[in-house]
Amino acid sequence: GENVEQHPSTLSVQEGDSAVIKCTYSDSASNYFPWYKQELGKRPQLIIDIRSNVGEKKDQRIAVTLNKTAKHFSLHITETQPEDSAVYFCAASMDSNYQLIWGAGTKLIIKP
Amino acid sequence: DAGVIQSPRHEVTEMGQEVTLRCKPISGHNSLFWYRQTMMRGLELLIYFNNNVPIDDSGMPEDRFSAKMPNASFSTLKIQPSEPRDSAVYFCASGFGGFYYEQYFGPGTRLTVT
């Protein structure tokens, strides 16, 4: 079955700098890759997603890139702000089922 | 829409007691997911339903856990008997299968078993 690995487990960056979180997946049939953000004590919420027919997608300060050949995708956050502090989860899914296979999460710390 | 509704929000119970967690998905969604989240194990999928039918329950830890979805607007997750290691936050999420796979999470139920 599908397996998703996420790195790093913790990332600390200076406010205003960029942050990059990387995920790899194992099943080439996966074609949908969302990113969820979970603030402390809150529920996970979708922040951006990408499908396999697209290589990059941007939404203001966040972007996701996908390399199908290498089977990895990344979340990029530019000009980080204190409110970006959270745990970020990547996931992968395919058309044959509605299940998301989740990464282990990355705790992003924004230092003032 | 009120979003996914879960009850109770907090539950404290003694070991051996039965616990029932409830979830009302977003109207019109046809997929429902139960997750458990702990610091040690992260976010784990326990079971998911599509059109009220259980599709994959391989994540249910043991026979003490059971889940039902009697209709499109209600689901329960039951633990009987409960144990201290069941302490966690339990999330219910719903989605609409098809092109868009976004899962909308409820606020979660924080379960403490003493």
mmCIF file of C-alpha atoms in Angstrom:
data_model
loop_
_atom_site.group_PDB
_atom_site.id
_atom_site.type_symbol
_atom_site.label_atom_id
_atom_site.label_comp_id
_atom_site.label_asym_id
_atom_site.label_seq_id
_atom_site.Cartn_x
_atom_site.Cartn_y
_atom_site.Cartn_z
ATOM 1 C CA GLY A 1 0.000 0.000 0.000
ATOM 2 C CA GLU A 2 0.860 3.668 -0.118
ATOM 3 C CA ASN A 3 3.363 5.094 2.349
ATOM 4 C CA VAL A 4 4.075 8.786 2.899
ATOM 5 C CA GLU A 5 7.228 10.025 4.606
ATOM 6 C CA GLN A 6 7.574 13.617 5.789
ATOM 7 C CA HIS A 7 10.668 15.607 6.755
ATOM 8 C CA PRO A 8 11.739 17.303 8.891
ATOM 9 C CA SER A 9 9.761 16.456 12.008
ATOM 10 C CA THR A 10 10.553 19.889 13.458
ATOM 11 C CA LEU A 11 11.559 23.050 11.612
ATOM 12 C CA SER A 12 12.546 26.296 13.253
ATOM 13 C CA VAL A 13 12.929 29.410 11.102
ATOM 14 C CA GLN A 14 13.373 33.124 11.710
ATOM 15 C CA GLU A 15 10.319 35.264 11.115
ATOM 16 C CA GLY A 16 10.420 36.542 7.563
ATOM 17 C CA ASP A 17 12.496 33.650 6.257
ATOM 18 C CA SER A 18 11.186 30.817 4.073
ATOM 19 C CA ALA A 19 10.257 27.312 5.220
ATOM 20 C CA VAL A 20 10.241 24.136 3.150
ATOM 21 C CA ILE A 21 8.685 20.820 4.167
ATOM 22 C CA LYS A 22 9.193 17.724 2.038
ATOM 23 C CA CYS A 23 7.213 14.529 1.545
ATOM 24 C CA THR A 24 7.801 11.393 -0.473
ATOM 25 C CA TYR A 25 5.251 8.793 -1.493
ATOM 26 C CA SER A 26 5.614 5.221 -2.669
ATOM 27 C CA ASP A 27 2.648 4.457 -4.937
ATOM 28 C CA SER A 28 2.883 5.971 -8.406
ATOM 29 C CA ALA A 29 -0.917 5.681 -8.705
ATOM 30 C CA SER A 30 -1.393 8.456 -6.136
ATOM 31 C CA ASN A 31 -2.655 11.565 -7.857
ATOM 32 C CA TYR A 32 -3.846 13.968 -5.165
ATOM 33 C CA PHE A 33 -1.582 15.632 -2.594
ATOM 34 C CA PRO A 34 -3.053 17.949 0.033
ATOM 35 C CA TRP A 35 -1.391 19.846 2.850
ATOM 36 C CA TYR A 36 -3.157 20.411 6.157
ATOM 37 C CA LYS A 37 -2.285 22.851 8.901
ATOM 38 C CA GLN A 38 -3.103 22.118 12.533
ATOM 39 C CA GLU A 39 -2.707 24.891 15.056
ATOM 40 C CA LEU A 40 -2.257 24.000 18.691
ATOM 41 C CA GLY A 41 -5.491 22.591 20.124
ATOM 42 C CA LYS A 42 -7.336 22.976 16.834
ATOM 43 C CA ARG A 43 -8.459 20.681 14.041
ATOM 44 C CA PRO A 44 -6.435 20.013 10.858
ATOM 45 C CA GLN A 45 -7.502 22.260 7.986
ATOM 46 C CA LEU A 46 -6.651 22.099 4.311
ATOM 47 C CA ILE A 47 -4.369 24.942 3.192
ATOM 48 C CA ILE A 48 -3.395 23.893 -0.317
ATOM 49 C CA ASP A 49 -3.538 20.847 -2.560
ATOM 50 C CA ILE A 50 -2.203 19.711 -5.910
ATOM 51 C CA ARG A 51 -3.151 17.051 -8.413
ATOM 52 C CA SER A 52 -0.693 14.999 -10.421
ATOM 53 C CA ASN A 53 -1.378 16.807 -13.688
ATOM 54 C CA VAL A 54 0.089 20.006 -12.209
ATOM 55 C CA GLY A 55 3.706 20.647 -11.224
ATOM 56 C CA GLU A 56 3.244 23.678 -9.009
ATOM 57 C CA LYS A 57 0.471 25.613 -7.337
ATOM 58 C CA LYS A 58 0.635 28.899 -5.442
ATOM 59 C CA ASP A 59 -1.684 30.684 -3.054
ATOM 60 C CA GLN A 60 -0.252 33.933 -1.730
ATOM 61 C CA ARG A 61 2.685 33.009 0.529
ATOM 62 C CA ILE A 62 2.324 29.256 0.200
ATOM 63 C CA ALA A 63 3.152 27.014 -2.723
ATOM 64 C CA VAL A 64 3.329 23.304 -3.376
ATOM 65 C CA THR A 65 5.555 21.598 -5.925
ATOM 66 C CA LEU A 66 5.238 18.047 -7.210
ATOM 67 C CA ASN A 67 7.854 15.846 -8.871
ATOM 68 C CA LYS A 68 6.032 12.751 -10.139
ATOM 69 C CA THR A 69 9.187 11.096 -11.413
ATOM 70 C CA ALA A 70 10.894 11.276 -8.050
ATOM 71 C CA LYS A 71 7.589 10.820 -6.188
ATOM 72 C CA HIS A 72 8.026 13.727 -3.883
ATOM 73 C CA PHE A 73 6.190 16.960 -3.166
ATOM 74 C CA SER A 74 7.027 19.966 -1.056
ATOM 75 C CA LEU A 75 5.340 22.824 0.779
ATOM 76 C CA HIS A 76 6.979 26.216 0.563
ATOM 77 C CA ILE A 77 6.053 29.095 2.872
ATOM 78 C CA THR A 78 7.643 32.460 2.145
ATOM 79 C CA GLU A 79 7.917 35.509 4.423
ATOM 80 C CA THR A 80 6.958 33.423 7.439
ATOM 81 C CA GLN A 81 4.872 35.048 10.158
ATOM 82 C CA PRO A 82 4.131 34.053 13.770
ATOM 83 C CA GLU A 83 0.709 32.737 12.754
ATOM 84 C CA ASP A 84 2.413 30.171 10.529
ATOM 85 C CA SER A 85 3.522 28.311 13.663
ATOM 86 C CA ALA A 86 1.656 24.990 13.580
ATOM 87 C CA VAL A 87 1.974 21.337 12.661
ATOM 88 C CA TYR A 88 1.783 20.710 8.932
ATOM 89 C CA PHE A 89 0.695 17.360 7.488
ATOM 90 C CA CYS A 90 1.120 16.162 3.939
ATOM 91 C CA ALA A 91 -1.029 13.383 2.505
ATOM 92 C CA ALA A 92 -1.550 11.380 -0.665
ATOM 93 C CA SER A 93 -4.573 9.787 -2.254
ATOM 94 C CA MET A 94 -5.681 8.147 -5.479
ATOM 95 C CA ASP A 95 -8.868 7.922 -7.488
ATOM 96 C CA SER A 96 -9.574 4.334 -6.466
ATOM 97 C CA ASN A 97 -10.493 5.310 -2.915
ATOM 98 C CA TYR A 98 -11.177 8.360 -0.786
ATOM 99 C CA GLN A 99 -8.640 7.579 1.900
ATOM 100 C CA LEU A 100 -5.787 9.987 2.593
ATOM 101 C CA ILE A 101 -2.451 8.455 3.543
ATOM 102 C CA TRP A 102 -0.878 10.901 5.974
ATOM 103 C CA GLY A 103 2.676 11.943 6.698
ATOM 104 C CA ALA A 104 3.808 12.084 10.321
ATOM 105 C CA GLY A 105 3.666 15.877 10.496
ATOM 106 C CA THR A 106 6.160 18.735 10.778
ATOM 107 C CA LYS A 107 6.128 21.138 13.678
ATOM 108 C CA LEU A 108 6.986 24.577 12.291
ATOM 109 C CA ILE A 109 8.298 27.096 14.799
ATOM 110 C CA ILE A 110 8.619 30.734 13.783
ATOM 111 C CA LYS A 111 11.199 32.572 15.876
ATOM 112 C CA PRO A 112 10.602 36.297 16.436
ATOM 113 C CA ASP B 1 -23.400 25.105 7.294
ATOM 114 C CA ALA B 2 -22.272 24.360 10.840
ATOM 115 C CA GLY B 3 -19.459 22.095 9.716
ATOM 116 C CA VAL B 4 -18.769 18.690 11.184
ATOM 117 C CA ILE B 5 -20.240 18.393 14.658
ATOM 118 C CA GLN B 6 -18.780 16.126 17.316
ATOM 119 C CA SER B 7 -19.958 15.364 20.800
ATOM 120 C CA PRO B 8 -18.945 15.344 23.504
ATOM 121 C CA ARG B 9 -15.992 17.752 23.198
ATOM 122 C CA HIS B 10 -14.395 16.338 26.320
ATOM 123 C CA GLU B 11 -14.918 12.999 27.997
ATOM 124 C CA VAL B 12 -13.331 11.740 31.183
ATOM 125 C CA THR B 13 -14.139 8.191 32.157
ATOM 126 C CA GLU B 14 -12.797 5.389 34.258
ATOM 127 C CA MET B 15 -11.104 2.318 32.869
ATOM 128 C CA GLY B 16 -13.599 -0.360 31.948
ATOM 129 C CA GLN B 17 -16.430 2.018 31.128
ATOM 130 C CA GLU B 18 -18.099 2.233 27.737
ATOM 131 C CA VAL B 19 -17.458 5.388 25.745
ATOM 132 C CA THR B 20 -19.520 6.572 22.786
ATOM 133 C CA LEU B 21 -18.349 9.379 20.535
ATOM 134 C CA ARG B 22 -20.757 10.979 18.098
ATOM 135 C CA CYS B 23 -20.369 12.711 14.786
ATOM 136 C CA LYS B 24 -22.663 14.584 12.430
ATOM 137 C CA PRO B 25 -21.029 15.089 9.034
ATOM 138 C CA ILE B 26 -21.593 18.025 6.716
ATOM 139 C CA SER B 27 -24.846 17.647 4.832
ATOM 140 C CA GLY B 28 -24.282 16.256 1.350
ATOM 141 C CA HIS B 29 -20.949 14.650 2.124
ATOM 142 C CA ASN B 30 -20.812 10.934 1.386
ATOM 143 C CA SER B 31 -17.551 9.951 3.075
ATOM 144 C CA LEU B 32 -16.880 9.911 6.794
ATOM 145 C CA PHE B 33 -13.593 9.247 8.586
ATOM 146 C CA TRP B 34 -12.703 8.556 12.216
ATOM 147 C CA TYR B 35 -9.162 9.471 13.314
ATOM 148 C CA ARG B 36 -7.249 9.199 16.552
ATOM 149 C CA GLN B 37 -4.440 11.630 17.382
ATOM 150 C CA THR B 38 -1.785 11.221 20.060
ATOM 151 C CA MET B 39 1.652 12.701 20.538
ATOM 152 C CA MET B 40 3.267 9.297 20.225
ATOM 153 C CA ARG B 41 1.413 7.922 17.194
ATOM 154 C CA GLY B 42 0.350 11.066 15.369
ATOM 155 C CA LEU B 43 -2.816 11.079 13.270
ATOM 156 C CA GLU B 44 -4.189 7.561 12.714
ATOM 157 C CA LEU B 45 -7.124 6.626 10.492
ATOM 158 C CA LEU B 46 -9.345 4.195 12.386
ATOM 159 C CA ILE B 47 -12.153 3.585 9.905
ATOM 160 C CA TYR B 48 -13.890 5.254 7.016
ATOM 161 C CA PHE B 49 -17.333 4.987 5.468
ATOM 162 C CA ASN B 50 -18.541 5.738 1.971
ATOM 163 C CA ASN B 51 -22.286 6.116 1.484
ATOM 164 C CA ASN B 52 -22.763 4.806 5.045
ATOM 165 C CA VAL B 53 -20.889 1.580 4.295
ATOM 166 C CA PRO B 54 -17.633 0.796 6.135
ATOM 167 C CA ILE B 55 -14.888 0.594 3.520
ATOM 168 C CA ASP B 56 -11.731 0.086 5.540
ATOM 169 C CA ASP B 57 -11.576 -0.638 9.259
ATOM 170 C CA SER B 58 -8.029 -1.953 9.286
ATOM 171 C CA GLY B 59 -6.992 0.930 11.526
ATOM 172 C CA MET B 60 -9.324 -0.052 14.345
ATOM 173 C CA PRO B 61 -6.879 -1.060 17.072
ATOM 174 C CA GLU B 62 -8.795 -4.001 18.493
ATOM 175 C CA ASP B 63 -12.207 -5.512 19.051
ATOM 176 C CA ARG B 64 -12.939 -3.065 21.822
ATOM 177 C CA PHE B 65 -13.477 -0.437 19.132
ATOM 178 C CA SER B 66 -16.553 -0.393 16.912
ATOM 179 C CA ALA B 67 -18.089 2.195 14.599
ATOM 180 C CA LYS B 68 -21.467 2.559 12.978
ATOM 181 C CA MET B 69 -23.086 4.857 10.479
ATOM 182 C CA PRO B 70 -26.823 4.137 10.510
ATOM 183 C CA ASN B 71 -27.611 7.011 8.149
ATOM 184 C CA ALA B 72 -25.938 9.771 6.178
ATOM 185 C CA SER B 73 -26.132 12.279 9.013
ATOM 186 C CA PHE B 74 -24.838 10.355 12.008
ATOM 187 C CA SER B 75 -21.982 8.120 13.071
ATOM 188 C CA THR B 76 -20.738 6.714 16.356
ATOM 189 C CA LEU B 77 -17.424 5.356 17.568
ATOM 190 C CA LYS B 78 -17.702 3.132 20.597
ATOM 191 C CA ILE B 79 -14.991 1.843 22.908
ATOM 192 C CA GLN B 80 -15.981 -0.948 25.265
ATOM 193 C CA PRO B 81 -14.296 -1.466 27.652
ATOM 194 C CA SER B 82 -12.114 1.631 27.661
ATOM 195 C CA GLU B 83 -8.462 1.563 28.774
ATOM 196 C CA PRO B 84 -6.030 4.347 29.756
ATOM 197 C CA ARG B 85 -4.107 3.869 26.482
ATOM 198 C CA ASP B 86 -7.236 4.911 24.592
ATOM 199 C CA SER B 87 -6.723 8.464 25.861
ATOM 200 C CA ALA B 88 -6.388 10.663 22.790
ATOM 201 C CA VAL B 89 -8.170 13.231 20.671
ATOM 202 C CA TYR B 90 -10.651 11.583 18.325
ATOM 203 C CA PHE B 91 -11.513 13.463 15.154
ATOM 204 C CA CYS B 92 -14.353 12.843 12.780
ATOM 205 C CA ALA B 93 -14.002 14.201 9.243
ATOM 206 C CA SER B 94 -16.319 14.192 6.259
ATOM 207 C CA GLY B 95 -15.823 14.698 2.561
ATOM 208 C CA PHE B 96 -17.432 14.421 -0.820
ATOM 209 C CA GLY B 97 -15.886 11.667 -2.866
ATOM 210 C CA GLY B 98 -15.021 12.391 -6.433
ATOM 211 C CA PHE B 99 -12.622 14.924 -7.850
ATOM 212 C CA TYR B 100 -12.267 16.848 -4.643
ATOM 213 C CA TYR B 101 -10.988 14.836 -1.738
ATOM 214 C CA GLU B 102 -10.838 17.572 0.895
ATOM 215 C CA GLN B 103 -11.680 16.276 4.328
ATOM 216 C CA TYR B 104 -13.389 18.630 6.727
ATOM 217 C CA PHE B 105 -12.532 17.876 10.324
ATOM 218 C CA GLY B 106 -14.733 18.296 13.340
ATOM 219 C CA PRO B 107 -13.427 19.976 16.502
ATOM 220 C CA GLY B 108 -12.494 16.621 18.021
ATOM 221 C CA THR B 109 -13.324 14.827 21.256
ATOM 222 C CA ARG B 110 -10.626 14.774 23.892
ATOM 223 C CA LEU B 111 -10.940 11.450 25.697
ATOM 224 C CA THR B 112 -9.233 10.796 29.009
ATOM 225 C CA VAL B 113 -9.473 7.339 30.519
ATOM 226 C CA THR B 114 -8.274 7.133 34.116
#
